[in-house]
Coordinates of C-alpha atoms and ligand atoms in Angstrom, one line a residue:
M1324 CA 0.3 -28.7 18.6
N1325 CA -3.2 -28.6 20.2
N1326 CA -4.8 -27.5 23.4
L1327 CA -2.5 -24.7 24.1
S1328 CA -3.3 -22.2 26.9
V1329 CA -2.6 -18.5 26.4
A1330 CA 0.7 -18.6 28.3
Q1331 CA 2.0 -21.7 26.2
A1332 CA 0.9 -20.0 23.0
L1333 CA 2.8 -16.8 23.8
L1334 CA 5.9 -18.9 24.8
W1335 CA 5.7 -20.8 21.5
A1336 CA 5.3 -17.6 19.6
R1337 CA 8.2 -15.9 21.2
Q1338 CA 10.4 -18.9 20.2
Q1339 CA 9.2 -18.6 16.5
L1340 CA 9.9 -14.8 16.5
E1341 CA 13.3 -15.0 18.3
A1342 CA 14.9 -13.1 15.3
I1343 CA 12.6 -10.2 15.6
D1344 CA 13.1 -7.2 17.9
D1345 CA 10.2 -6.9 20.2
A1346 CA 9.0 -10.7 19.7
A1347 CA 7.3 -10.7 23.2
L1348 CA 5.2 -7.5 22.4
D1349 CA 4.4 -8.7 19.0
A1350 CA 3.4 -12.1 20.2
E1351 CA 0.9 -10.5 22.6
I1352 CA -0.5 -8.1 20.0
L1353 CA -1.1 -11.0 17.4
L1354 CA -2.5 -13.3 20.0
A1355 CA -4.9 -10.6 21.2
Y1356 CA -5.9 -10.0 17.5
A1357 CA -6.3 -14.0 16.7
M1358 CA -8.6 -14.2 19.8
A1359 CA -10.4 -10.8 19.3
K1360 CA -9.6 -9.9 22.9
P1361 CA -7.8 -6.8 24.4
R1362 CA -4.1 -7.4 25.5
T1363 CA -4.9 -7.0 29.1
W1364 CA -7.2 -10.0 28.9
L1365 CA -4.3 -12.4 28.0
K1366 CA -2.6 -11.3 31.3
T1367 CA -5.8 -12.1 33.3
W1368 CA -6.5 -15.5 31.7
P1369 CA -2.9 -17.2 31.1
E1370 CA -4.5 -20.7 31.5
H1371 CA -7.4 -20.1 29.2
I1372 CA -7.2 -22.8 26.4
L1373 CA -7.3 -21.5 22.8
S1374 CA -10.2 -22.8 20.5
E1375 CA -9.0 -24.5 17.4
D1376 CA -10.0 -21.6 15.2
Q1377 CA -8.1 -19.2 17.4
L1378 CA -5.0 -21.3 17.4
S1379 CA -5.1 -21.7 13.6
R1380 CA -5.6 -17.9 13.3
F1381 CA -2.6 -17.1 15.7
K1382 CA -0.4 -19.7 13.9
N1383 CA -1.1 -17.9 10.6
C1384 CA -0.3 -14.5 12.1
I1385 CA 3.1 -15.8 13.6
L1386 CA 3.9 -17.4 10.3
R1387 CA 3.5 -14.1 8.5
R1388 CA 5.4 -12.1 11.2
S1389 CA 8.3 -14.6 11.0
Q1390 CA 8.5 -13.8 7.3
A1391 CA 8.9 -10.1 8.4
E1392 CA 5.6 -8.7 7.5
P1393 CA 5.0 -5.8 9.8
T1394 CA 2.6 -6.5 12.8
A1395 CA 0.5 -3.4 11.8
Y1396 CA -0.3 -4.9 8.4
I1397 CA -1.3 -8.3 10.0
V1398 CA -3.7 -6.6 12.4
G1399 CA -4.7 -3.8 10.0
E1400 CA -4.1 -1.0 12.3
Q1401 CA -1.4 1.3 14.0
A1402 CA -1.5 3.7 16.8
F1403 CA -0.2 7.2 16.0
W1404 CA -0.5 10.3 18.2
S1405 CA -3.7 9.8 20.3
L1406 CA -5.5 8.1 17.5
T1407 CA -5.8 4.5 16.0
F1408 CA -5.3 4.2 12.3
K1409 CA -6.4 1.7 9.7
V1410 CA -3.5 0.7 7.5
T1411 CA -3.3 -1.5 4.4
R1412 CA -0.5 -2.5 1.9
D1413 CA -1.5 0.7 0.0
T1414 CA -0.4 3.1 2.8
L1415 CA 2.9 3.5 4.7
I1416 CA 2.6 2.4 8.4
P1417 CA 2.9 5.8 10.5
R1418 CA 6.1 6.0 12.3
P1419 CA 6.7 7.3 15.8
E1420 CA 9.3 9.8 14.6
T1421 CA 6.6 11.5 12.4
E1422 CA 5.0 12.6 15.6
M1423 CA 7.7 15.2 15.8
L1424 CA 6.3 16.9 12.5
V1425 CA 2.8 16.9 14.1
E1426 CA 4.4 18.4 17.3
Q1427 CA 6.1 21.2 15.4
A1428 CA 3.0 21.9 13.3
L1429 CA 0.8 22.3 16.4
S1430 CA 3.3 24.5 18.1
I1431 CA 2.7 27.1 15.3
I1432 CA -1.0 26.6 14.5
P1433 CA -3.1 28.7 16.7
T1434 CA -5.8 27.0 18.9
D1435 CA -8.5 29.3 17.9
G1436 CA -9.3 31.2 14.6
S1437 CA -9.1 29.9 11.0
Y1438 CA -5.9 28.4 9.7
S1439 CA -5.5 26.5 6.5
V1440 CA -3.1 23.4 6.3
V1441 CA -2.3 20.9 3.6
D1442 CA -0.6 17.5 4.4
L1443 CA 1.0 16.5 1.1
G1444 CA 1.2 12.6 0.7
T1445 CA -1.1 11.8 3.5
G1446 CA -1.1 8.1 3.3
S1447 CA -3.1 6.7 5.9
G1448 CA -4.0 10.4 7.1
A1449 CA -1.8 10.1 10.1
I1450 CA -0.5 13.6 9.9
A1451 CA -3.5 15.5 8.7
L1452 CA -5.9 13.7 11.1
S1453 CA -3.6 14.3 14.1
I1454 CA -3.4 18.0 13.5
A1455 CA -7.0 18.3 12.7
S1456 CA -8.0 16.3 15.9
E1457 CA -6.0 18.9 18.0
R1458 CA -7.2 21.9 16.0
P1459 CA -10.8 21.6 15.3
M1460 CA -11.1 25.4 14.1
A1461 CA -8.3 24.7 11.3
S1462 CA -9.3 23.8 7.7
V1463 CA -7.1 20.7 7.0
W1464 CA -6.5 19.2 3.4
A1465 CA -5.2 15.7 3.0
L1466 CA -3.7 15.1 -0.4
D1467 CA -2.2 12.0 -2.0
M1468 CA -1.8 10.7 -5.5
S1469 CA -2.8 7.2 -4.4
E1470 CA -6.5 6.7 -4.6
P1471 CA -6.5 3.5 -2.4
A1472 CA -4.4 5.3 0.2
L1473 CA -6.8 8.2 0.2
K1474 CA -9.8 5.7 0.8
V1475 CA -7.9 4.3 3.9
A1476 CA -7.5 8.0 5.0
Q1477 CA -11.1 8.7 4.6
A1478 CA -12.0 5.7 6.5
N1479 CA -9.7 6.9 9.4
A1480 CA -11.4 10.2 9.5
Q1481 CA -14.8 8.5 9.9
S1482 CA -13.7 5.9 12.6
N1483 CA -11.9 8.7 14.6
T1484 CA -14.8 11.1 13.9
I1485 CA -12.7 14.1 12.6
P1486 CA -14.8 16.4 10.5
N1487 CA -12.4 19.4 9.6
V1488 CA -10.4 17.4 6.8
T1489 CA -10.9 17.5 3.0
F1490 CA -9.4 14.8 0.9
E1491 CA -8.1 15.4 -2.6
Q1492 CA -6.3 13.3 -5.1
G1493 CA -3.3 15.0 -6.8
S1494 CA 0.4 15.3 -7.6
W1495 CA 1.8 17.5 -4.8
L1496 CA 0.3 21.1 -5.4
S1497 CA 0.2 20.7 -9.3
G1498 CA -3.6 21.0 -9.5
W1499 CA -4.2 23.0 -6.3
Q1500 CA -7.2 25.4 -6.6
H1501 CA -8.0 26.2 -3.0
G1502 CA -6.2 29.5 -2.3
N1503 CA -3.0 30.2 -0.6
L1504 CA -2.3 28.4 2.6
D1505 CA -1.0 29.1 6.1
M1506 CA 1.0 25.9 6.3
I1507 CA 2.2 23.0 4.2
V1508 CA 3.3 19.9 5.9
S1509 CA 4.7 16.9 4.4
N1510 CA 6.5 13.6 5.0
P1511 CA 7.3 12.8 1.4
P1512 CA 9.0 9.9 -0.1
Y1513 CA 12.8 10.5 0.9
V1514 CA 14.7 7.4 0.6
A1515 CA 17.4 7.3 -2.1
T1516 CA 17.0 4.4 -4.7
N1517 CA 20.3 2.8 -3.6
D1518 CA 19.7 2.9 0.2
P1519 CA 20.3 -0.5 1.8
H1520 CA 17.5 0.0 4.3
L1521 CA 15.1 -0.5 1.4
A1522 CA 15.8 -4.3 1.7
D1523 CA 14.0 -4.3 4.9
L1524 CA 11.0 -2.2 3.8
V1525 CA 9.6 -4.8 1.1
Y1526 CA 6.0 -4.8 2.4
E1527 CA 5.5 -1.0 2.0
P1528 CA 4.6 0.6 -1.1
V1529 CA 7.8 1.8 -3.0
T1530 CA 6.0 5.0 -4.2
A1531 CA 5.6 6.0 -0.6
L1532 CA 9.3 5.7 0.1
V1533 CA 11.7 6.3 -2.7
A1534 CA 12.6 9.4 -4.4
Q1535 CA 15.3 10.3 -7.2
D1536 CA 18.1 12.8 -6.5
Q1537 CA 19.4 10.9 -3.4
G1538 CA 15.9 11.0 -2.0
L1539 CA 15.6 14.7 -2.4
S1540 CA 13.5 15.2 -5.7
D1541 CA 10.0 15.4 -4.1
I1542 CA 11.3 17.7 -1.3
R1543 CA 12.7 20.0 -4.0
Q1544 CA 9.5 20.0 -6.2
I1545 CA 7.2 20.5 -3.1
T1546 CA 9.5 23.4 -2.0
Q1547 CA 9.3 25.0 -5.4
Q1548 CA 5.4 24.7 -5.6
A1549 CA 5.2 26.0 -1.9
T1550 CA 6.5 29.4 -3.0
E1551 CA 3.4 29.8 -5.1
H1552 CA 0.8 28.5 -2.8
L1553 CA 1.9 29.9 0.8
K1554 CA 0.7 33.0 2.1
P1555 CA 3.5 35.5 3.0
G1556 CA 4.5 34.3 6.4
G1557 CA 3.3 30.8 5.7
Y1558 CA 5.2 27.7 7.0
L1559 CA 6.6 24.8 5.2
L1560 CA 7.5 21.8 7.3
F1561 CA 9.2 18.5 6.0
E1562 CA 10.1 15.2 7.7
H1563 CA 13.3 13.9 6.1
G1564 CA 16.0 11.3 6.7
Y1565 CA 18.4 11.7 9.5
D1566 CA 21.3 12.6 7.1
Q1567 CA 19.3 15.2 4.9
G1568 CA 19.1 18.1 7.4
L1569 CA 21.8 20.3 5.6
A1570 CA 20.5 19.4 2.2
V1571 CA 16.9 20.3 3.0
R1572 CA 17.9 23.5 4.7
D1573 CA 19.8 24.5 1.6
I1574 CA 16.9 23.7 -0.6
L1575 CA 14.7 25.9 1.6
Q1576 CA 17.1 28.8 1.7
Q1577 CA 17.8 28.5 -2.1
A1578 CA 13.9 28.9 -2.6
G1579 CA 13.9 32.0 -0.4
F1580 CA 12.5 30.7 2.8
E1581 CA 13.5 32.5 6.0
Q1582 CA 14.0 31.2 9.6
V1583 CA 14.9 27.9 8.2
E1584 CA 15.8 25.4 11.0
T1585 CA 16.1 21.7 11.6
I1586 CA 14.7 20.0 14.7
K1587 CA 15.9 16.6 16.0
D1588 CA 13.8 13.7 17.1
Y1589 CA 13.8 11.9 20.4
A1590 CA 16.8 9.9 19.2
G1591 CA 18.8 13.1 18.7
L1592 CA 18.7 12.8 14.8
D1593 CA 17.8 15.6 12.3
R1594 CA 14.1 14.9 11.4
V1595 CA 12.1 18.0 10.6
T1596 CA 13.1 21.0 8.7
L1597 CA 11.0 24.2 8.5
G1598 CA 10.9 27.5 7.0
V1599 CA 8.8 30.7 6.7
H1600 CA 7.8 31.9 3.2
S1601 CA 9.2 35.5 2.7
G1602 CA 6.3 36.5 0.3
K1603 CA 8.6 36.6 -2.7
S1604 CA 8.2 33.9 -5.3
Ligands
SAM308 C1 6.4 8.6 3.2 S1 4.6 8.4 2.8 C2 3.9 9.3 4.1 C3 2.5 8.9 4.5 C4 2.0 9.6 5.7 N1 1.9 11.0 5.5 C5 2.8 9.2 6.9 O1 3.7 10.1 7.3 O2 2.6 8.1 7.6 C6 4.6 9.4 1.4 C7 3.2 9.4 0.7 O3 3.4 10.4 -0.3 C8 2.6 9.9 -1.5 N2 3.0 10.4 -2.8 C9 4.3 10.0 -3.5 N3 4.3 10.8 -4.5 C10 3.3 11.6 -4.6 C11 3.0 12.7 -5.4 N4 3.6 13.1 -6.5 N5 1.9 13.5 -5.1 C12 1.2 13.2 -3.9 N6 1.5 12.3 -3.1 C13 2.5 11.5 -3.3 C14 2.6 8.4 -1.3 O4 1.5 7.8 -2.1 C15 2.8 8.3 0.2 O5 1.3 8.1 0.7

C-alpha cells in the first residue's frame, strides 16, 4: 500500500476503524497529526500524496487506534474548555462532561476580588487551569498525589500561559497548610471496583478512576476534610457518576453542608453535586 493520496488514506483508515464510533473524525485527527498539518489542510489538498514517512506514521496511529487506544493519547493532547491540554498515560483524558463542573464553579466565583480555590486530583490540570484562565484574580491550587500527572499539569499551565495556579503534591487535603479556602472542586476517582465500564478504560490510570465503597470512598474522605478547610460559606463541588447523585447529596448533608443540590449534564444525567459549608465542623 504505497502512494496513497490524502483522500485514499482517509478512506482506508475509516475501513480499518469501522468498529469505532467517530471513525471519520478520528481518521482525520490522526492523519493531520501524522502529516503535521492542520485538519483544514486535509480538506484543501485531498489529492496530495503522502510521503513514505507520513504513511508509515499514519499506519502506526491507525493500528494503535484500532486496538482501542484513545486518540488523545496517540496525539498527546485533548481540547477542554477553551484550552488545549497535553495528556499522557499518567493523566486521565479530560471529558466534556467535566466542563459542567467548571461552569458551575465559574457561576459562583466572582470576576473581581480575591478568591481561593483548590482542585483536588487535578490530573492534566483541566479544571484548575480552566477556572484560573477565566478568573485571573483568583488564587487557584492544583493538587494531585501523582507526581507525573502534576508535571503534565505544570506543562499545561506554561503552554497556556496561566500564571495564577500553584501546584502541590499530596493526598487530598491531609497535608494542607495554606489556610481556609473559598472553594474546593474535585473530579475524584468514582468508578466502583466492579463497574463493567472499566473494561473499556484500560489505557487510563486506574488510580484516577477507581474508588472503594461503590466508588464513594474518596468523595466521603474529601467531604470530611472539606469541613476543616473551607471558610464558613465556602463551597464544595464534586463531579460524580450519573447514578451517584442521591448518595453524594446524602454524604454532603450528613457532613453538615447546606443548600446541597445536584446539577445535570447536557445529557440530562446527574453529574455535579455542590453544597455550602455551614461553618460548623
Ligand atoms: C478522575 S481523575 C480527574 C483528573 C482531572 N481533574 C480531570 O477532571 O480530568 C482523578 C485524579 O485524582 C488523583 N488522585 C487519586 N487519589 C488521590 C489522592 N488520594 N490524593 C490526591 N489526588 C488523588 C488521580 O491521580 C487523578 O489525577
